[in-house]
Coordinates of N, CA and C in Angstrom, one line a residue:
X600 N 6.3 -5.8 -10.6 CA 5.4 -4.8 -10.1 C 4.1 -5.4 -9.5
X601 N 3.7 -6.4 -10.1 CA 1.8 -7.1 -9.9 C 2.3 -7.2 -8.3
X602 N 3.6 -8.0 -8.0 CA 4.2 -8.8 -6.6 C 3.8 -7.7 -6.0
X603 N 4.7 -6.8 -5.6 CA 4.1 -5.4 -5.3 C 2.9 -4.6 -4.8
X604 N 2.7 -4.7 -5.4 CA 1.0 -4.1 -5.6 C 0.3 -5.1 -4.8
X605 N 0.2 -6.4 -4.6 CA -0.4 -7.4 -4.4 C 0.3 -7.3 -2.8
X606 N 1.2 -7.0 -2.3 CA 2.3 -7.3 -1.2 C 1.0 -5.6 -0.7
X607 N 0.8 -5.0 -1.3 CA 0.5 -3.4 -0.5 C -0.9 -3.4 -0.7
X608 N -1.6 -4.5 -1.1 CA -3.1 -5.2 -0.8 C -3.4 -5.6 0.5
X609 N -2.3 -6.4 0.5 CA -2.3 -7.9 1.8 C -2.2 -6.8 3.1
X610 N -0.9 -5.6 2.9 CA -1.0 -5.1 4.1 C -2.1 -3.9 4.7
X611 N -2.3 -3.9 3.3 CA -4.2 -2.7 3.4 C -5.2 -4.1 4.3
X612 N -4.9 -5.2 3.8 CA -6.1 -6.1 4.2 C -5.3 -6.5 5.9
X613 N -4.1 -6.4 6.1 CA -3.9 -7.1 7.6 C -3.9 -5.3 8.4
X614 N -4.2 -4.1 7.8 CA -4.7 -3.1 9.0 C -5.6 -3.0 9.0
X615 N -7.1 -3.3 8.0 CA -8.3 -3.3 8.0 C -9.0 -4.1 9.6
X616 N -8.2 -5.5 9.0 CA -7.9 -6.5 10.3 C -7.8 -6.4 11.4
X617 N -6.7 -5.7 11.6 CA -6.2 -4.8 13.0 C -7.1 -3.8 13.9
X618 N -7.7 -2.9 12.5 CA -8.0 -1.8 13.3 C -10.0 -2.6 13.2
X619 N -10.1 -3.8 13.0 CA -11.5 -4.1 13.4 C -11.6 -4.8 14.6
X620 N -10.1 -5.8 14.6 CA -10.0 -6.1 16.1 C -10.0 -5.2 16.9
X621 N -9.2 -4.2 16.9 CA -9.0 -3.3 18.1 C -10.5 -2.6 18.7
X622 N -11.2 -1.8 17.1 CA -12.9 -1.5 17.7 C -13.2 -2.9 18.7
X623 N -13.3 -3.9 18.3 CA -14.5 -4.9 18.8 C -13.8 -4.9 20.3
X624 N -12.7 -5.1 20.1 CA -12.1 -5.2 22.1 C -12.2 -4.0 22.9
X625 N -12.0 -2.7 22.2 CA -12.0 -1.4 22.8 C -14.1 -0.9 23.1
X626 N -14.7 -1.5 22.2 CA -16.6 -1.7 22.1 C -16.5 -2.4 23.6
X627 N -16.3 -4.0 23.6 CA -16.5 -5.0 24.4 C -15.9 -4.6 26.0
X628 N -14.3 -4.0 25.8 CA -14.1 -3.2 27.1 C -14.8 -1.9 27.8
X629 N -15.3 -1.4 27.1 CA -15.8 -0.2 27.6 C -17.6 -0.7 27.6
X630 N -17.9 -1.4 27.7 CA -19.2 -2.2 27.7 C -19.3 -2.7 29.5
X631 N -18.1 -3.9 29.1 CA -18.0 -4.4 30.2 C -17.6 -3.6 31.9
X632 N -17.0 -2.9 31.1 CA -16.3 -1.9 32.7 C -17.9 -1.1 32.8
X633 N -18.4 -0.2 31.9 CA -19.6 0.4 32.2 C -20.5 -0.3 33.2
X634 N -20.9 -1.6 32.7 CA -22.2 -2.3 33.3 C -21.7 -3.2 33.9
X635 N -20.0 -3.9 34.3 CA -19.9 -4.1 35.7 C -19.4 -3.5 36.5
X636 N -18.7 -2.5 35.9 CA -17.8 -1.6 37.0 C -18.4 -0.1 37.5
X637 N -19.6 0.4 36.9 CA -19.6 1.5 36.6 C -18.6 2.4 36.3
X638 N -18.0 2.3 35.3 CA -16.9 3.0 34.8 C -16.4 2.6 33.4
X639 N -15.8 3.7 32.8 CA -15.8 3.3 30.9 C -14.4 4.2 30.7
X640 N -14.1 3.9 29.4 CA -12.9 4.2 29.0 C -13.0 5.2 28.1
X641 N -13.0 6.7 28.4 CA -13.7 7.6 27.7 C -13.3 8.0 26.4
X642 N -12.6 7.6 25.6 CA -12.3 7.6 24.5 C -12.4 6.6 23.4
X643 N -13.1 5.4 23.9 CA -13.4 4.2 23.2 C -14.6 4.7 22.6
X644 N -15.5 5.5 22.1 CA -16.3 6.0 21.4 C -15.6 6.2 20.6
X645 N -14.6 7.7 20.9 CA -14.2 8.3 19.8 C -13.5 7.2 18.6
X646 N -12.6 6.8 19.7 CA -11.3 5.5 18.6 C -12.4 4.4 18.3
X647 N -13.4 4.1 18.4 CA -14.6 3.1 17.7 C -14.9 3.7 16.5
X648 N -15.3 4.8 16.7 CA -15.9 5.6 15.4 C -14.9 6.0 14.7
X649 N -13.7 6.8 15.1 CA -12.3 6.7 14.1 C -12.2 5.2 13.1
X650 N -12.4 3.7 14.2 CA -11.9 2.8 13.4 C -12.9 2.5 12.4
X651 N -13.9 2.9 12.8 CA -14.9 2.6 11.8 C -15.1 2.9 10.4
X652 N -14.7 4.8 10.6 CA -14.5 5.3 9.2 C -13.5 5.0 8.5
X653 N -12.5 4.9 9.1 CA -11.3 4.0 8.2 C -11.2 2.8 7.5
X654 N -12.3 2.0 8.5 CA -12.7 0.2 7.8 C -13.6 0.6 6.5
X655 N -14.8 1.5 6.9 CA -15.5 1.7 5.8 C -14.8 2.4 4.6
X656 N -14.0 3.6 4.6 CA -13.8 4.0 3.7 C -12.7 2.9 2.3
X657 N -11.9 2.6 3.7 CA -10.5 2.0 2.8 C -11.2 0.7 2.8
X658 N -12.1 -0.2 3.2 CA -12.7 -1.4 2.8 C -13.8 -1.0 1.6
X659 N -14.2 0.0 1.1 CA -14.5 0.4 0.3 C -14.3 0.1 -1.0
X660 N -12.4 0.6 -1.1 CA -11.4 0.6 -2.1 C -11.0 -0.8 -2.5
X661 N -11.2 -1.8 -1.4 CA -10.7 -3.6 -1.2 C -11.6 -3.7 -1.9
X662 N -13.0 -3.5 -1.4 CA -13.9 -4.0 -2.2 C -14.1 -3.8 -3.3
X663 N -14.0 -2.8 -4.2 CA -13.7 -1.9 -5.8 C -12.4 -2.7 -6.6
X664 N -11.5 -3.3 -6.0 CA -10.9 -3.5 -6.3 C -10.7 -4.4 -6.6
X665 N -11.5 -5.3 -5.8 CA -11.6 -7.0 -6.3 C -12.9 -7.2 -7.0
X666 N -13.5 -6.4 -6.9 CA -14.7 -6.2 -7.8 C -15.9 -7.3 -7.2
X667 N -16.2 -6.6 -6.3 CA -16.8 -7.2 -5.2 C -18.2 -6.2 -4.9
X668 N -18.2 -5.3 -5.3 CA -19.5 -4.1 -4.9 C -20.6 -5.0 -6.0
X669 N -21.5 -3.9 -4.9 CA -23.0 -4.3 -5.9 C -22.8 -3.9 -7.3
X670 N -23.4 -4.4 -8.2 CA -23.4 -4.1 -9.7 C -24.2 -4.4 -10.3
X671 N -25.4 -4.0 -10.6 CA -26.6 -4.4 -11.6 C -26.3 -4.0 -13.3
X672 N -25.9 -5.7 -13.7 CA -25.5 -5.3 -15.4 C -26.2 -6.1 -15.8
X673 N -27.5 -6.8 -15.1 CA -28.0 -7.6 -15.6 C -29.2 -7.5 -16.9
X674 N -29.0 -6.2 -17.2 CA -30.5 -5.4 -18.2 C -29.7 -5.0 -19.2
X675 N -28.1 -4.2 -18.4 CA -27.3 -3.7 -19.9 C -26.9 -5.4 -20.3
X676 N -26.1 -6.3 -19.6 CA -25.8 -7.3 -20.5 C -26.7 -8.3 -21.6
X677 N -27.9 -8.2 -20.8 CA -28.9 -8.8 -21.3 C -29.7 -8.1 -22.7
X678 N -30.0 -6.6 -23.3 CA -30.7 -5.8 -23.9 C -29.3 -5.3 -24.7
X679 N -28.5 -4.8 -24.3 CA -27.5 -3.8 -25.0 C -25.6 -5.1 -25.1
X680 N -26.0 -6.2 -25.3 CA -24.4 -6.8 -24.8 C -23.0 -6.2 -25.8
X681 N -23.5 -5.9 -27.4 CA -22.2 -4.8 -27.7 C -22.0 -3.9 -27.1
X682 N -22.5 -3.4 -26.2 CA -22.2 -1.8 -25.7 C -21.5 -2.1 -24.2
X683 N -21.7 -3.2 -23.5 CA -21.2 -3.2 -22.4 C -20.0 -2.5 -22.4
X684 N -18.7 -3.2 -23.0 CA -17.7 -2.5 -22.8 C -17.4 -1.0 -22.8
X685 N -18.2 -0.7 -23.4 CA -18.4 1.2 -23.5 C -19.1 1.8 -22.3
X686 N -20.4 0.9 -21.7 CA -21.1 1.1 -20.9 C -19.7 1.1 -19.6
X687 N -18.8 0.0 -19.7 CA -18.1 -0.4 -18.3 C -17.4 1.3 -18.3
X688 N -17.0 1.5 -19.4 CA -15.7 2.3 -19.6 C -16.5 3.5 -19.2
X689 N -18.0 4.1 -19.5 CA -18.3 5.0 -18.7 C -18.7 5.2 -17.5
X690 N -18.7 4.1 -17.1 CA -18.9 3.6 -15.6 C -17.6 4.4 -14.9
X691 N -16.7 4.0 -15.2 CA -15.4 3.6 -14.2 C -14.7 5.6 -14.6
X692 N -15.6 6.3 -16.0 CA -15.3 7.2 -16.0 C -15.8 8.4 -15.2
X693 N -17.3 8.0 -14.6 CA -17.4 8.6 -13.6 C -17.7 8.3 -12.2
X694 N -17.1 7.1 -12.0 CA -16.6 6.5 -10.7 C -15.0 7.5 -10.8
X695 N -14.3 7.7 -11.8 CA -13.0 8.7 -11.8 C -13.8 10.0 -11.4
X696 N -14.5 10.9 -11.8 CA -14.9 12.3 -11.6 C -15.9 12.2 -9.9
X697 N -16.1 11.4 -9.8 CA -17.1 10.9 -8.4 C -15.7 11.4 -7.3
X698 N -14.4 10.9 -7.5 CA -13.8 10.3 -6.4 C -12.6 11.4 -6.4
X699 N -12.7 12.5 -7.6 CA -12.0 13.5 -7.8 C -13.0 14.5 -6.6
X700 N -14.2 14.7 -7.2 CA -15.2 15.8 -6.2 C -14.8 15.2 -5.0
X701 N -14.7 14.0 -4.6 CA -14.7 13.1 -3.1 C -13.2 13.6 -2.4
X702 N -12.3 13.6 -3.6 CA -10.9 14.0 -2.4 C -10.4 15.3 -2.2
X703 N -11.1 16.4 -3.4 CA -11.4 17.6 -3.1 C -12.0 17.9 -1.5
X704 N -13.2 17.5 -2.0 CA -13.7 18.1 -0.4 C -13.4 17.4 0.9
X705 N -12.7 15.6 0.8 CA -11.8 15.6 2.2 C -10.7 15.9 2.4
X706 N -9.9 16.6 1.1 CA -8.6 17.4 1.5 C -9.1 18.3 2.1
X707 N -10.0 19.1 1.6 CA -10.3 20.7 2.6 C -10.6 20.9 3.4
X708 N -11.5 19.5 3.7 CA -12.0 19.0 5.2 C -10.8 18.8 6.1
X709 N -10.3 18.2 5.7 CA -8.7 17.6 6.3 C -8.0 18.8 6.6
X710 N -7.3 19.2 5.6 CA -6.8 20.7 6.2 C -7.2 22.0 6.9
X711 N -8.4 21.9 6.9 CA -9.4 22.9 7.6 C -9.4 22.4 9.3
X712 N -9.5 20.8 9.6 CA -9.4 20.3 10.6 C -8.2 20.1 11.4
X713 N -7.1 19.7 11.1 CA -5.5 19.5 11.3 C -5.6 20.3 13.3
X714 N -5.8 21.5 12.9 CA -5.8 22.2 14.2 C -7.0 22.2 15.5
X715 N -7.9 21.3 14.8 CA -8.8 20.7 15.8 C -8.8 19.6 16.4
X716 N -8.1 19.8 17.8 CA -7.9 18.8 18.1 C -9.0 18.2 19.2
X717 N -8.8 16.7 19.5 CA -10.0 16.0 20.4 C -9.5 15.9 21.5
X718 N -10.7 16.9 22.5 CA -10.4 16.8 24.0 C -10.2 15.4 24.9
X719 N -11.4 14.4 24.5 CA -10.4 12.9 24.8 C -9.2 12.1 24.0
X720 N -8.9 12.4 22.9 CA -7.9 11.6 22.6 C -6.6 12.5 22.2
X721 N -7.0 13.6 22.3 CA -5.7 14.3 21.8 C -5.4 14.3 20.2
X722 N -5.9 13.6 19.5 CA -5.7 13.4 17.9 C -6.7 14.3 17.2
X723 N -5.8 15.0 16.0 CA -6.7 15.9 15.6 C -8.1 15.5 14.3
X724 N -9.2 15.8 14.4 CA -9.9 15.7 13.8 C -10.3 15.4 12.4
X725 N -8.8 15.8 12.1 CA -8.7 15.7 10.6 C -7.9 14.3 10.0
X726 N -8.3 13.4 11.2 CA -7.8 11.6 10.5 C -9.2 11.2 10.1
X727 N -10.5 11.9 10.6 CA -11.6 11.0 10.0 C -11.8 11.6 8.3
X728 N -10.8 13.1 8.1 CA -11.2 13.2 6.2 C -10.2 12.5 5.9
X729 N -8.8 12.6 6.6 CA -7.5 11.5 6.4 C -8.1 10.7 5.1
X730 N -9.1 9.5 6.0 CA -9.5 8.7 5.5 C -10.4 8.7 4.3
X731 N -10.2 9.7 4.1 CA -11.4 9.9 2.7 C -10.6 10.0 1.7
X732 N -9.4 11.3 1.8 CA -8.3 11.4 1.1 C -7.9 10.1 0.5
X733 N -7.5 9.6 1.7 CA -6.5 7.8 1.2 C -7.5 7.1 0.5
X734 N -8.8 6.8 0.9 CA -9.9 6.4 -0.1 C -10.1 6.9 -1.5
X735 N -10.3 7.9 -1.7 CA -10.3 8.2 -2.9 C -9.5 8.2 -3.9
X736 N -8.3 8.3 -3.4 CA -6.9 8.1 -3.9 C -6.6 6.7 -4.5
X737 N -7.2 5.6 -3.8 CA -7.3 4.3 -4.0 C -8.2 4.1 -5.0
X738 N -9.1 4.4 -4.9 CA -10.3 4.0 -5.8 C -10.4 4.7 -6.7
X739 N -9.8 5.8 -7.1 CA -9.9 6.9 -8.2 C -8.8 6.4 -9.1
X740 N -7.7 5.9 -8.4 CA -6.5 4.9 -8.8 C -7.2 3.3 -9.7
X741 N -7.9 3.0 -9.0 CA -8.4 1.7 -9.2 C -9.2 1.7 -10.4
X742 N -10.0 2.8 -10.4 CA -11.0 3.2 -11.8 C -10.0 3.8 -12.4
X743 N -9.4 4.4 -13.0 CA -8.5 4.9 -13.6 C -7.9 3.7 -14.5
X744 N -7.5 2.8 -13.4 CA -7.0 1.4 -14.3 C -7.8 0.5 -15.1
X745 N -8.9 0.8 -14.6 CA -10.3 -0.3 -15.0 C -10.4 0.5 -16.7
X746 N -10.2 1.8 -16.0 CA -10.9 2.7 -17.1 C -10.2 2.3 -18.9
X747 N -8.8 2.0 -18.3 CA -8.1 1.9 -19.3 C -7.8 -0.1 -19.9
X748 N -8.0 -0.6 -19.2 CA -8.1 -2.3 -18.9 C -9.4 -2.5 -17.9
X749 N -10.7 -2.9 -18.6 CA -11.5 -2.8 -18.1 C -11.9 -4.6 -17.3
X750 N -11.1 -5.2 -17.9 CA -11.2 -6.6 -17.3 C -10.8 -6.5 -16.1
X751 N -11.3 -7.0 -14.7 CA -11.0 -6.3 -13.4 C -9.7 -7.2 -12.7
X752 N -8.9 -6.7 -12.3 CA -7.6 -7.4 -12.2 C -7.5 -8.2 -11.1
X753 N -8.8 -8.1 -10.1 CA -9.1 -8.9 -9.0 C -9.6 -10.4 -9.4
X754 N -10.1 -10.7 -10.3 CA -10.3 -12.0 -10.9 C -9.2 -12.5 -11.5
X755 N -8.1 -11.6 -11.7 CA -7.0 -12.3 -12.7 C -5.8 -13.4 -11.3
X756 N -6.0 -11.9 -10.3 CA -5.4 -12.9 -9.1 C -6.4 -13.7 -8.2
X757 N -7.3 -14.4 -8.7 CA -8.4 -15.1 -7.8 C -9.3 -15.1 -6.9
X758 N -9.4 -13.4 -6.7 CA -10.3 -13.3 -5.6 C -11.9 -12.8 -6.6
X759 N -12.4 -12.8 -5.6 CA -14.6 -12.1 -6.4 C -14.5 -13.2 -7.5
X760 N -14.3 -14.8 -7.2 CA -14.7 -15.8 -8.0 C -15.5 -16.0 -7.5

C-alpha cells in the first residue's frame, strides 16, 4: 500500500508540474504576442488563473503532507513539552473540522456552478471549487491520519528533512 500511495504523490507532484509549466508558457505567450504583435490569446487569463488555483490548492495538500507548512511549536515545545503530543493531536483535529467546513462550501460552490459556463473557454466554472473539493479531500485525509499516527509520514519517506 505505502508503494501506492507514494506512486499517487509522484503523479499529484508531475501535474502540479505540468500545469505550472503550461501557466508560465501560456503567461509568456500571451505577453509576447500582446506587446509584439498587438494581439493575445484570450483565454490565457482565464486558464492562468484556473492553473493557479489548482497549484495553490492541491500544492497545499503536498505541502501538509510532507510536513512542510509553517508551524510555530517553538513556545509549546519549549514551555509545555509533555503536552505536545496532545497539543499535535488537537492541531490536526481541527485542521479535520477546518477542511470539513472547506469541502462543504466548495461542493456547493461546485454544484451550484457546473451550469456556468465560460464565454472564452467553454469550461464550466465549477473546476475552480473542483479544486477545493479535491483539496480538502486530501488534506482532511492527511490530518485524519496525522490525527491518528501523529509522527508525519513525510519524514518516514525522506522528504521536509
Amino acid at each position: 500500500m505505502p508503494t501506492v500511495i507514494r506512486r499517487f504523490w509522484s503523479v499529484i507532484d508531475l501535474v502540479l508540474v505540468a500545469l505550472m509549466g503550461a501557466m508560465i508558457a501560456i503567461v509568456f505567450a500571451n505577453v509576447v504576442l500582446r506587446y509584439g504583435f498587438s494581439s493575445g490569446i484570450r483565454q490565457s487569463v482565464e486558464l492562468a488563473r484556473l492553473a493557479f488555483v489548482w497549484i495553490a490548492l492541491v500544492g497545499a495538500a503536498v505541502t501538509l503532507r510532507r510536513d512542510e507548512h509553517l508551524a510555530l511549536t517553538e513556545f509549546s515545545e519549549t514551555y509545555f513539552p509533555r503536552a505536545v503530543p496532545l497539543l499535535r493531536r488537537v492541531c490536526w483535529g481541527i485542521v479535520i473540522l477546518t477542511m470539513v467546513m472547506f469541502f462543504i462550501g466548495a461542493w456547493h460552490q461546485m454544484m451550484a456552478n457546473w451550469s456556468n459556463i465560460s464565454s472564452l473557454t467553454g469550461l464550466p466554472s465549477a473546476l475552480f471549487y473542483l479544486a477545493g473539493v479535491i483539496s480538502a479531500v486530501l488534506m482532511g485525509g492527511i490530518a485524519m491520519m496525522r490525527l491518528i499516527d501523529p509522527t508525519p509520514f513525510a519524514k518516514a519517506e525522506g522528504h521536509g528533512e
